[in-house]
mmCIF file of C-alpha atoms in Angstrom:
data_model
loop_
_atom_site.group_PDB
_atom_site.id
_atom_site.type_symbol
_atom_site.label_atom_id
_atom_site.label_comp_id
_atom_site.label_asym_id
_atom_site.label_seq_id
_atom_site.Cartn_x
_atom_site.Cartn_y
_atom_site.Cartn_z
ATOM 1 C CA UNK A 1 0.000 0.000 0.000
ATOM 2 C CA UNK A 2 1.767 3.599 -1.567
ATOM 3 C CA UNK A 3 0.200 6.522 -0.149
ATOM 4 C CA UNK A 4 1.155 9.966 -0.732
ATOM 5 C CA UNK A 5 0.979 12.487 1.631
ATOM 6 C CA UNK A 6 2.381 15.357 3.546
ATOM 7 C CA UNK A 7 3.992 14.977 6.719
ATOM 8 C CA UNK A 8 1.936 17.786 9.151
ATOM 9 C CA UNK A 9 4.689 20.168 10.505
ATOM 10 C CA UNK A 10 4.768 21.598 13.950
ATOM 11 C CA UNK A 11 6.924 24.306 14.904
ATOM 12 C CA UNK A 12 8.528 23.780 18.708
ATOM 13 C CA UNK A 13 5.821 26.272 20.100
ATOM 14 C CA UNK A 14 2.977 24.101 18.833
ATOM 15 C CA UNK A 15 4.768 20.811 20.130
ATOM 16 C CA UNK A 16 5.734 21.966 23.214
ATOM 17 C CA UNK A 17 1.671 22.672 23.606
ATOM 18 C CA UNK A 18 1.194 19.449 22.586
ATOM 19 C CA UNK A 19 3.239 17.753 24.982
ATOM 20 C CA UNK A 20 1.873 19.931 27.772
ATOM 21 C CA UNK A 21 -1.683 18.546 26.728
ATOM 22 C CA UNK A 22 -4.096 15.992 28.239
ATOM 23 C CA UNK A 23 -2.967 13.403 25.986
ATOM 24 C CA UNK A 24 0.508 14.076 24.336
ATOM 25 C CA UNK A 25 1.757 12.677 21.876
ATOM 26 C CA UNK A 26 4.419 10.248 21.277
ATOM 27 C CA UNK A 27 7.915 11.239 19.942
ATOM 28 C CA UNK A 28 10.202 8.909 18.032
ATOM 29 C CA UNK A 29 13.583 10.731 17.235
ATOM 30 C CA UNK A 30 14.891 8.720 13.908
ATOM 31 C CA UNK A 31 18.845 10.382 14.468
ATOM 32 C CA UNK A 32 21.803 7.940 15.321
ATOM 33 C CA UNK A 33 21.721 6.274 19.222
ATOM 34 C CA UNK A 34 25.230 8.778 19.908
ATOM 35 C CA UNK A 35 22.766 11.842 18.323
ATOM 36 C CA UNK A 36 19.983 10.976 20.584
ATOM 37 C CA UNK A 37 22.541 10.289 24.029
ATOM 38 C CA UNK A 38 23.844 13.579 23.038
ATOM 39 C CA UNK A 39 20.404 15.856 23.368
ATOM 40 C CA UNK A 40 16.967 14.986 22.811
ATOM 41 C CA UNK A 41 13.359 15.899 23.605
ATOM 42 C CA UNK A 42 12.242 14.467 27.438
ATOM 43 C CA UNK A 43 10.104 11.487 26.675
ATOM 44 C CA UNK A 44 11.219 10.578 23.100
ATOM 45 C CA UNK A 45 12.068 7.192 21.349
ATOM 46 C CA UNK A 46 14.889 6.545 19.524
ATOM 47 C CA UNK A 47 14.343 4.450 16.760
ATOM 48 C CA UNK A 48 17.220 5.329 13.795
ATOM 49 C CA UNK A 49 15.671 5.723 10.764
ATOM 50 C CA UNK A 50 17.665 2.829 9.349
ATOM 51 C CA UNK A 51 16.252 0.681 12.052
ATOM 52 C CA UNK A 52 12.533 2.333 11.487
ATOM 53 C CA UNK A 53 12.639 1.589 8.020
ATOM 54 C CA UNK A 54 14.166 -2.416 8.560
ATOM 55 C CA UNK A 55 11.008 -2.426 11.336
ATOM 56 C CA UNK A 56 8.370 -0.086 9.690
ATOM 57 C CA UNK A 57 5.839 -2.572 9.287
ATOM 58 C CA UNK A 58 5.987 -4.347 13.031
ATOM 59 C CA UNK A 59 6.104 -0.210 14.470
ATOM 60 C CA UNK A 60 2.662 0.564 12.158
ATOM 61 C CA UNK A 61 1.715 -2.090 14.517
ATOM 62 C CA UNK A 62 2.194 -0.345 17.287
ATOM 63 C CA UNK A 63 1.738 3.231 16.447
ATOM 64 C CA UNK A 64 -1.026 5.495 16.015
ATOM 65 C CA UNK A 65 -1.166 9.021 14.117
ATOM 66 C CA UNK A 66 -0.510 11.024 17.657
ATOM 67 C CA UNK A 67 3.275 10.486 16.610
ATOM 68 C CA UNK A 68 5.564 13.201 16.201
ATOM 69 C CA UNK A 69 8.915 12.498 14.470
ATOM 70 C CA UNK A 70 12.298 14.269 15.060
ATOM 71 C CA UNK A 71 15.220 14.557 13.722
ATOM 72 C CA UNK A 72 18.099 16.998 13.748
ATOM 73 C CA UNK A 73 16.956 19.039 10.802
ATOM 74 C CA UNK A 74 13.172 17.394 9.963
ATOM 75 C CA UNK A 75 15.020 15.947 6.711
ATOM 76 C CA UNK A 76 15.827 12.390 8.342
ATOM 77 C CA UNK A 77 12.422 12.550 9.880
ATOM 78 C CA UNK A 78 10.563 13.134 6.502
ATOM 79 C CA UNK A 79 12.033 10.187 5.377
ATOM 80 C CA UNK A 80 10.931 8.462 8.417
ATOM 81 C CA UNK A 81 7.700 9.699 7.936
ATOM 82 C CA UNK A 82 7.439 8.380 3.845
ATOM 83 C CA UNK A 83 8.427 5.284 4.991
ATOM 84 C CA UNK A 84 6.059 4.567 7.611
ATOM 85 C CA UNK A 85 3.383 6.140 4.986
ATOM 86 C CA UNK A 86 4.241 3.380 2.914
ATOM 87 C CA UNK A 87 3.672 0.574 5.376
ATOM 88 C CA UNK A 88 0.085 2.011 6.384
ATOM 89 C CA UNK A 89 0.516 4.954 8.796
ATOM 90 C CA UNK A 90 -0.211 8.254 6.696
ATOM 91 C CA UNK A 91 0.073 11.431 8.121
ATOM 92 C CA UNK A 92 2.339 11.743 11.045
ATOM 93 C CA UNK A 93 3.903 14.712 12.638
ATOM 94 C CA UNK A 94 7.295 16.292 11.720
ATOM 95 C CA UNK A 95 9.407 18.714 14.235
ATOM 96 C CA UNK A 96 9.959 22.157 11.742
ATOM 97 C CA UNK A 97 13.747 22.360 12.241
ATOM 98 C CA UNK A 98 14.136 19.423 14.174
ATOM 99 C CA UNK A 99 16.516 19.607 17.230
ATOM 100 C CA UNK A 100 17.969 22.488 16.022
ATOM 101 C CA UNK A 101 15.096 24.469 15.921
ATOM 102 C CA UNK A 102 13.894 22.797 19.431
ATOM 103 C CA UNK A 103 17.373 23.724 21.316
ATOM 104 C CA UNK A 104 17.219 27.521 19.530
ATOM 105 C CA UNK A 105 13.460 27.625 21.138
ATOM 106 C CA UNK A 106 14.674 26.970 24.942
ATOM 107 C CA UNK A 107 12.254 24.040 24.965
ATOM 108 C CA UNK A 108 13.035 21.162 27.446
ATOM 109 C CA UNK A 109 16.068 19.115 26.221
ATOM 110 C CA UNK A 110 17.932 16.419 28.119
ATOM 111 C CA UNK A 111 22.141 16.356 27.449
ATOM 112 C CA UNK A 112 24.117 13.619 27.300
ATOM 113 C CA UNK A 113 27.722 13.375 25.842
ATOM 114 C CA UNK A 114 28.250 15.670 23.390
ATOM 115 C CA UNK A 115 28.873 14.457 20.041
ATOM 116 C CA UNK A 116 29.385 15.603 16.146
ATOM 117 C CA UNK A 117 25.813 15.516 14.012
ATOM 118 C CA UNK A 118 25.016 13.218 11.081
ATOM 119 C CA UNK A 119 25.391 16.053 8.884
ATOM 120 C CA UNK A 120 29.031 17.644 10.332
ATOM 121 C CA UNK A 121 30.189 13.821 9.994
ATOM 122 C CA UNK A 122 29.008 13.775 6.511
ATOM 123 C CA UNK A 123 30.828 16.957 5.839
ATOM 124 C CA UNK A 124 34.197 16.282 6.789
ATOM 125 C CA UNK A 125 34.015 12.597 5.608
ATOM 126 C CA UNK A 126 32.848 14.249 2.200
ATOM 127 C CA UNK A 127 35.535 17.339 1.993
ATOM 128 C CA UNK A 128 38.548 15.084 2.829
ATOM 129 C CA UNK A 129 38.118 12.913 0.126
ATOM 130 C CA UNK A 130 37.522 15.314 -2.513
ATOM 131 C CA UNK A 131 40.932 17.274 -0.857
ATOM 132 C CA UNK A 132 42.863 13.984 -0.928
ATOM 133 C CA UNK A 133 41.338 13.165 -4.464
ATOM 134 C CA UNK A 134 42.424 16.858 -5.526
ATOM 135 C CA UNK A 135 45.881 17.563 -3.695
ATOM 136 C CA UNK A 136 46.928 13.664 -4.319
ATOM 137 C CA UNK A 137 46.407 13.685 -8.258
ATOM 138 C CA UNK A 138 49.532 15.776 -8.515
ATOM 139 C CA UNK A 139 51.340 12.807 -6.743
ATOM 140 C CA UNK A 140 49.249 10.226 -8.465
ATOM 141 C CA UNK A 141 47.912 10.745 -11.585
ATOM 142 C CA UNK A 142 43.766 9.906 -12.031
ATOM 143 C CA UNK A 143 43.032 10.595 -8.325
ATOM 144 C CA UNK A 144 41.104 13.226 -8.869
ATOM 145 C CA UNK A 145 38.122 10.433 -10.028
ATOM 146 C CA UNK A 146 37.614 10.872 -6.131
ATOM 147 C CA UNK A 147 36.784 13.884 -5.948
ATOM 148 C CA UNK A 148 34.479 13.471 -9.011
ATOM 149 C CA UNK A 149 33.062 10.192 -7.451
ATOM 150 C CA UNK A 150 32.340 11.805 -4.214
ATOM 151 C CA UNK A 151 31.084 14.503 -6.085
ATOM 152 C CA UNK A 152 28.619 12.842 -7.515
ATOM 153 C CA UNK A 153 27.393 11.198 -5.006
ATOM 154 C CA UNK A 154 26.632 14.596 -3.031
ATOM 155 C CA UNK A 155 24.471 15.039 -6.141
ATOM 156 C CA UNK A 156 22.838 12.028 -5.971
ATOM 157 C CA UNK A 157 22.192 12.624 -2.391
ATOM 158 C CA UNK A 158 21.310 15.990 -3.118
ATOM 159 C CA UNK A 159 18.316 15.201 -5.984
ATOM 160 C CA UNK A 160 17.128 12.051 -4.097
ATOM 161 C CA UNK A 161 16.706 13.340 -0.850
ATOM 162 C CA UNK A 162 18.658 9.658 0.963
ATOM 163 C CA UNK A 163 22.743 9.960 2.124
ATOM 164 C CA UNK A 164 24.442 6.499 1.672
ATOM 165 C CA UNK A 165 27.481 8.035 3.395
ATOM 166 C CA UNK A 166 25.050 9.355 6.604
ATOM 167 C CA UNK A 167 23.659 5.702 6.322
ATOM 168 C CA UNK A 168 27.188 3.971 6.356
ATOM 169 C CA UNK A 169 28.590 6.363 9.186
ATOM 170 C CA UNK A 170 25.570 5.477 11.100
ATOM 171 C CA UNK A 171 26.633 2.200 11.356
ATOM 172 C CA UNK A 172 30.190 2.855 12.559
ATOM 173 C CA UNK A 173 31.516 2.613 16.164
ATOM 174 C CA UNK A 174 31.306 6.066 17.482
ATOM 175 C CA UNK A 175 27.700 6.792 16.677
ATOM 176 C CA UNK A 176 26.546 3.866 18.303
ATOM 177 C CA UNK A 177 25.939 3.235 22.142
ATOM 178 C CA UNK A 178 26.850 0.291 23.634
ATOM 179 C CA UNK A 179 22.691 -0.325 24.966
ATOM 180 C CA UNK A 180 21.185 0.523 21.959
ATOM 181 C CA UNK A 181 19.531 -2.632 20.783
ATOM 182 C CA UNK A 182 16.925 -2.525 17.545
ATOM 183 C CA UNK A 183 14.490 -5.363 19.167
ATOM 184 C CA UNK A 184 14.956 -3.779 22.706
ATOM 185 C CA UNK A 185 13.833 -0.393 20.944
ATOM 186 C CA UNK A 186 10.552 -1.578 18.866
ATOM 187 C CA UNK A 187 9.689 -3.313 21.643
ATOM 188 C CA UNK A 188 10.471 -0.310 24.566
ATOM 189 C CA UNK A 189 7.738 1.863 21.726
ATOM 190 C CA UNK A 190 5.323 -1.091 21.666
ATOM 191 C CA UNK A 191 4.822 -1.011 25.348
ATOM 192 C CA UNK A 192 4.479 2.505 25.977
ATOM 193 C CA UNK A 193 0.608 3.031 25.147
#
């Protein structure tokens, strides 16, 4: 089942009166587990996007349209929010500015260990290749295909709206914490209501 829709956007002002509500809803913060240790909203779920989308159709299960999804930027959570479109669950919730926007506002934020974003990762990963790709082709000759692969791939990234490199760094050592556990996760959210 494809549906298209919209993801409803809420500003930190209109959250932050949703949270304060009768009924509030339910937050699921799609950034890496180091992200989320490092500041998030009081209350919130982390499920990584790449473990939301492996698990979309088991959390549809468990989920219901009071669901607001955060990220650092709301880009990450769009894509969170397509994706659990696509398995059944139209029309959730996306933080305007994400974090960001949320830490600017003053709202309620618990800190962790600080830690570099998805997106500062991706930059540095990103600029050092295409330096070593340009600098290095005057020591070795057709390096600078690095710096036109990486290149493209920014494009790519750019026009379809995904990060293969934010997906792969992810994964590595530093941006996860040693209790966060997939299963543990979908099963923390499927409890909570």
């Amino acid at each position: 089942m494809t549906t298209s829709t919209t993801p409803r956007s809420l500003t930190s002002e209109e959250l932050r009166t949703k949270l304060d509500s009768e009924h509030p809803p339910r937050l699921l913060d799609v950034r890496s587990p180091a992200e989320f240790e490092a500041a998030h909203i009081p209350g919130s779920y982390n499920v990584p996007l790449d473990t939301l989308r492996e698990h979309r159709e088991e959390l549809t299960r468990h989920l219901d349209t009071d669901v607001v999804l955060v990220c650092r930027s709301g880009q990450r959570a769009g894509q969170a929010e397509r994706a659990l479109a696509e398995a059944g669950l139209p029309g959730l919730s996306v933080l305007s500015g994400g974090m960001t926007s949320w830490e600017k506002s003053g709202a309620p934020t618990n800190y962790g260990q600080e830690r570099w974003d998805m997106e500062r990762q991706v930059r540095l990963v990103a600029g050092s290749l295409v330096l070593v790709g340009a600098l290095g082709s005057f020591v070795v000759p057709g390096l600078q295909a690095l710096s036109a692969f990486v290149g493209g791939g920014l494009a790519f990234a750019a026009i379809s709206n995904t990060c293969a490199m934010g997906v792969l760094l992810s994964r590595m050592p530093w941006n996860r914490t040693p209790s966060f556990d997939p299963r543990k996760a979908v099963a923390q959210l499927a409890g909570s209501r």
